[in-house]
Structure formats: C-alpha cells, structure tokens
Tab-separated table of C-alpha atoms in Angstrom:
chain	number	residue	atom	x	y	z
A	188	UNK	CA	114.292	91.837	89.602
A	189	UNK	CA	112.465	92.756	93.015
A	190	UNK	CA	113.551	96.124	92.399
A	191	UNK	CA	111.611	99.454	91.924
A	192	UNK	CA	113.472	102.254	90.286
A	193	UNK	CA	111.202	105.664	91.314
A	194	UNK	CA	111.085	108.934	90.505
A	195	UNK	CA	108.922	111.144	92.447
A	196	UNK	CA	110.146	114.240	91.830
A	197	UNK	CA	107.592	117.697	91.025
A	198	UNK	CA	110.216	118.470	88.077
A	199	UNK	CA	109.027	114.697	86.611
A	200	UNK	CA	108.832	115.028	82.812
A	201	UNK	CA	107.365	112.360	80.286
A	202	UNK	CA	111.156	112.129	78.833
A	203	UNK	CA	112.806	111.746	82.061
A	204	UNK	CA	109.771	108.943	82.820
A	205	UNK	CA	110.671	107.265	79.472
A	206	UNK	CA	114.820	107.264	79.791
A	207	UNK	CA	114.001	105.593	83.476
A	208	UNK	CA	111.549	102.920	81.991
A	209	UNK	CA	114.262	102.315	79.714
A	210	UNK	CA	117.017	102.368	82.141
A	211	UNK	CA	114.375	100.128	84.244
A	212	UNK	CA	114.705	97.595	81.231
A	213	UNK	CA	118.618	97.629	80.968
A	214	UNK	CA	119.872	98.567	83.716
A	215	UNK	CA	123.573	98.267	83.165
A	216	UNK	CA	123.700	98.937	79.261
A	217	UNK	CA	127.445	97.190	79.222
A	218	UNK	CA	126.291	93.899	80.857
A	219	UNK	CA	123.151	91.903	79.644
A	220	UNK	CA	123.308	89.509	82.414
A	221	UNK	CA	121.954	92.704	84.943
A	222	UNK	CA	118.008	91.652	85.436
A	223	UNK	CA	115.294	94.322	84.771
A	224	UNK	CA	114.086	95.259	87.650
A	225	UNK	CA	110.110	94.730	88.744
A	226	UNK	CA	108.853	97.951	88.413
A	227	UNK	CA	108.839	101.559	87.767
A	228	UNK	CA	107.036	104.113	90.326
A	229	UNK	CA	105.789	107.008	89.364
A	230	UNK	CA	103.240	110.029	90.096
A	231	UNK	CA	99.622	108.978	88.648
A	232	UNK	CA	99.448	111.306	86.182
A	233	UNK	CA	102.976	109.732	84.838
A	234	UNK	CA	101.327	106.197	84.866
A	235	UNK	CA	99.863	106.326	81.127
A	236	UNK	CA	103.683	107.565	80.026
A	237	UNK	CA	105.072	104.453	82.028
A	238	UNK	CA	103.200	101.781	80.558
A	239	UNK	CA	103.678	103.221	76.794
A	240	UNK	CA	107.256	103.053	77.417
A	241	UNK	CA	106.950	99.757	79.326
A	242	UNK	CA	104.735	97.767	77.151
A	243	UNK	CA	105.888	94.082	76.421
A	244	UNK	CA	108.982	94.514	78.852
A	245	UNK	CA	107.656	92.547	81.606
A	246	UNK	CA	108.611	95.838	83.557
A	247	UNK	CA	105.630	96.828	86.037
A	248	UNK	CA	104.373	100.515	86.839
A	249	UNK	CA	103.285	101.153	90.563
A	250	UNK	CA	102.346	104.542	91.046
A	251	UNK	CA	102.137	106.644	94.340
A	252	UNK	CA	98.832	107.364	95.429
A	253	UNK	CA	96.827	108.876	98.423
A	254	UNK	CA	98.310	112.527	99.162
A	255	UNK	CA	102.050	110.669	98.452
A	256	UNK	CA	104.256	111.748	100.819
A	257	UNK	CA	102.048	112.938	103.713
A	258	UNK	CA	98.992	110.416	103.541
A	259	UNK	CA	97.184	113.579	104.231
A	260	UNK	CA	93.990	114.716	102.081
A	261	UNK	CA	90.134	113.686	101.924
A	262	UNK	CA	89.296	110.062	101.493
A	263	UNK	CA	87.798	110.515	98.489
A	264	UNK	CA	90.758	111.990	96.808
A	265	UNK	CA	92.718	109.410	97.993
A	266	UNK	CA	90.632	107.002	96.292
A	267	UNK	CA	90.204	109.081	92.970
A	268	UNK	CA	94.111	109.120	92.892
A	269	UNK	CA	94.006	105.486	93.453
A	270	UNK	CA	91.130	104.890	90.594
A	271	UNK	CA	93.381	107.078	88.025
A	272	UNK	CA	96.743	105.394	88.403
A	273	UNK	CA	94.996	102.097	88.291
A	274	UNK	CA	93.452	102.819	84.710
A	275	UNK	CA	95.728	104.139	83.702
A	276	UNK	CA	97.737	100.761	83.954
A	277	UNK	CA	99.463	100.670	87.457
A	278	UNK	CA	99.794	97.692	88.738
A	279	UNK	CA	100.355	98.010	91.880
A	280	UNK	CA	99.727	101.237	94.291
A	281	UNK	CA	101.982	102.557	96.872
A	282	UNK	CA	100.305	104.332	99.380
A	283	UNK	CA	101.502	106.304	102.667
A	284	UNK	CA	99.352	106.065	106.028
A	285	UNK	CA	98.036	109.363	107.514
A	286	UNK	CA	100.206	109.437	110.533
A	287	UNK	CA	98.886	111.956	111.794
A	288	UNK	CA	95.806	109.879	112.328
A	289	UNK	CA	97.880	107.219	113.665
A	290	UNK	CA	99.630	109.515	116.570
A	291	UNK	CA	96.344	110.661	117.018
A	292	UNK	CA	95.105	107.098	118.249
A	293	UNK	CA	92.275	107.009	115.615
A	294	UNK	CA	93.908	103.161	114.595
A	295	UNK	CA	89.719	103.085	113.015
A	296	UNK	CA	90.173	105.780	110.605
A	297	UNK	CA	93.756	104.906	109.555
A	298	UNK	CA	92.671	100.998	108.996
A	299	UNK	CA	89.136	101.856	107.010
A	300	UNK	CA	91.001	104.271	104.705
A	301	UNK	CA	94.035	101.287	103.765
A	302	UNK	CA	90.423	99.078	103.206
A	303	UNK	CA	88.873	101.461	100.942
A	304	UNK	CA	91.916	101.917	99.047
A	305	UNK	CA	92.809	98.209	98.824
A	306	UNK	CA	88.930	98.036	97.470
A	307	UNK	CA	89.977	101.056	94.706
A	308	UNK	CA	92.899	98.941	93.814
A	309	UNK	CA	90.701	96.097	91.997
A	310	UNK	CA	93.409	93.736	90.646
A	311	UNK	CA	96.508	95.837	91.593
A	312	UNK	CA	98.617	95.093	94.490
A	313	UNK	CA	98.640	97.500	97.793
A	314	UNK	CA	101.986	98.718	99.208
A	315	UNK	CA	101.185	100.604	102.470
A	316	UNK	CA	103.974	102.997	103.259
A	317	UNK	CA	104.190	103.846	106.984
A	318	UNK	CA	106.920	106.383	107.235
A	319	UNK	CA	108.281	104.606	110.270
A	320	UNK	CA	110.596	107.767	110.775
A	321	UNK	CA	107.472	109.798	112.157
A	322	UNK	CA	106.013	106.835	114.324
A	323	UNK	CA	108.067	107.468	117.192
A	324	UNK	CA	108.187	104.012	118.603
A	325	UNK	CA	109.240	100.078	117.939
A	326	UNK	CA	105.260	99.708	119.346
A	327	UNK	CA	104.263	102.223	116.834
A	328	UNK	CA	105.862	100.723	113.795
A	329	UNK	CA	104.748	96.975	114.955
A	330	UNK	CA	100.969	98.321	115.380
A	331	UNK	CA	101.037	100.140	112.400
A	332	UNK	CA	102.382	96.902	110.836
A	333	UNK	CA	99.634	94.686	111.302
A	334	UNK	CA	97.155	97.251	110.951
A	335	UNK	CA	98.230	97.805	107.818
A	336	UNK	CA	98.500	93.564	106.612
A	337	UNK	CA	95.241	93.138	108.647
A	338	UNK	CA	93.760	95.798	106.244
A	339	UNK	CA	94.503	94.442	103.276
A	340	UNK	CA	97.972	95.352	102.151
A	341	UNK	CA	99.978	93.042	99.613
A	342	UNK	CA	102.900	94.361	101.123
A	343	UNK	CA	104.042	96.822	104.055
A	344	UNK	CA	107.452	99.449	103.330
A	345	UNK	CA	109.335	101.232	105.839
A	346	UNK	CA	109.585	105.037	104.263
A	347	UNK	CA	109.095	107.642	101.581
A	348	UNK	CA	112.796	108.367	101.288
A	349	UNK	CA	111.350	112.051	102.070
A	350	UNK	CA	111.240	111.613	106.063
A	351	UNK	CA	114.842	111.293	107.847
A	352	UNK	CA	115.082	108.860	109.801
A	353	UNK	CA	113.998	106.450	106.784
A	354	UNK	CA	114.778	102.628	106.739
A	355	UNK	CA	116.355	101.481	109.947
A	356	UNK	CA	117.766	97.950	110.702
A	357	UNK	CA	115.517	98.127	113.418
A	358	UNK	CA	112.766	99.149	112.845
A	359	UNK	CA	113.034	96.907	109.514
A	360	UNK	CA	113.516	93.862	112.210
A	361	UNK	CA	110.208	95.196	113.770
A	362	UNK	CA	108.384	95.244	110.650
A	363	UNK	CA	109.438	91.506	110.012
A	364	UNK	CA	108.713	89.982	113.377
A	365	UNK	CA	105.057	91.425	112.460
C-alpha cells in the first residue's frame, strides 16, 4: 500500500492503463490478503483514463509531469503539463529536476521552477525526481535534496528508472540523512 505501479511507456494505451489500474487494485488475483497499492503513475494525457478506471478504489493516480524524463522544456510547459494532469484528477505529480541546470550551478533556476510547480499542483502532492544517476556526487544528491524539500516538495525520489545508475544504497542513505 505505499506502492506505485507505473507505466511510462510511448506505446501506453488506454487498455493497457485500465488492466494496470486493475492489476493496481488486485494485485495478486489468487490471494485477497495482497494490499492495493497507493497509486498508479501515468503520462498526463493517461490521467482522465486512470481515474475512470480507478474511481471508488481508494487507488490514487500521480502522473509524470514537467518534460518527464529529462526535466528539460520551457517553464511554462512544465506548468501546463502540471495544470492538465491535475484536472484531470492526479493526485499527486511526479516531477524530474532539470539537471542540467543543476550541473550548471544555476541552484536559483532549478529551486523557482520546483516552486512554481508545487504552486500548479494546488491540492496534489509534489514528488521531485532528481535522477541522482546524472548528479555526479554524494554533495550533489544531498544539495539537490534539500533544494528540492526547501522548495516545496511532499516528497523527494532517487530516479526515473530511465538513467543507469538509478537507486543506489548510497546515494538513498544520502537522500535520508537530508
């Protein structure tokens, strides 16, 4: 139950979004003890098919959001993309720094964007993805860690699952110490 089951995928359907939300809902179909999980993740444009399928479940629908995976594009389609998944029904928005910011040094530009989108979020909760795999260094990761709770974020994840090196125990430890 603090499980997200994700499919982020360019070959997404509405079918394959539904049999997840479904599978999100029973996960093991031969044992009924096996919690739902928290939520399904999704592409915004796959939001409004998440939350049909999800309705009355309990099941929650984050949705990717700001250029998902490379945190790069203009601010203000980072924030449309944020405005769509959220009425559309997601209830929480995962969103991936622009590192390239970051290695840059501009700390400003990378901190007021995670503000504005926190701001575009309304009521929904604000998972800041830093794709520790690119950051180079422990000091990287813990910067980018509390610049990214000091901005606003509900909650701070290691990776995209598209960058190798992804989740480390170290760098996890890193992220918790912050």
């Amino acid at each position: 139950s603090m499980v997200d089951l994700t499919t982020l995928e360019g070959a997404d359907t509405p079918g394959k979004v539904r049999a997840l939300c479904a599978k999100a809902v029973r996960p093991d179909p031969a044992d009924a003890t096996v919690p739902k999980v928290a939520a399904v993740c999704v592409y915004p444009d796959m939001v409004d098919v998440a939350v049909g399928a999800l309705r009355g479940t309990g099941v929650g629908v984050a949705s990717v959001a700001t250029a998902f995976p490379s945190g790069r594009a203009p601010l203000e389609a980072k924030l449309a993309d944020t405005r769509a998944a959220v009425q559309a029904g997601a209830s929480e928005i995962d969103m991936v720094i622009d590192r390239g910011a970051f290695l840059s040094g501009d700390y400003l530009k990378v901190f007021e964007e995670i503000t504005a989108v926190k701001q575009a979020c309304g009521e929904a909760h604000l998972k800041v993805i830093l794709e520790t795999g690119e950051l180079v260094t422990y000091d990287n990761v813990r910067r980018a860690s509390w610049l990214a709770m000091r901005a606003g974020a509900d909650f701070i994840k290691t990776s995209t699952g598209k960058v190798s090196p992804a989740a480390t125990l170290p760098v996890t430890l890193v992220m918790l110490e912050a």
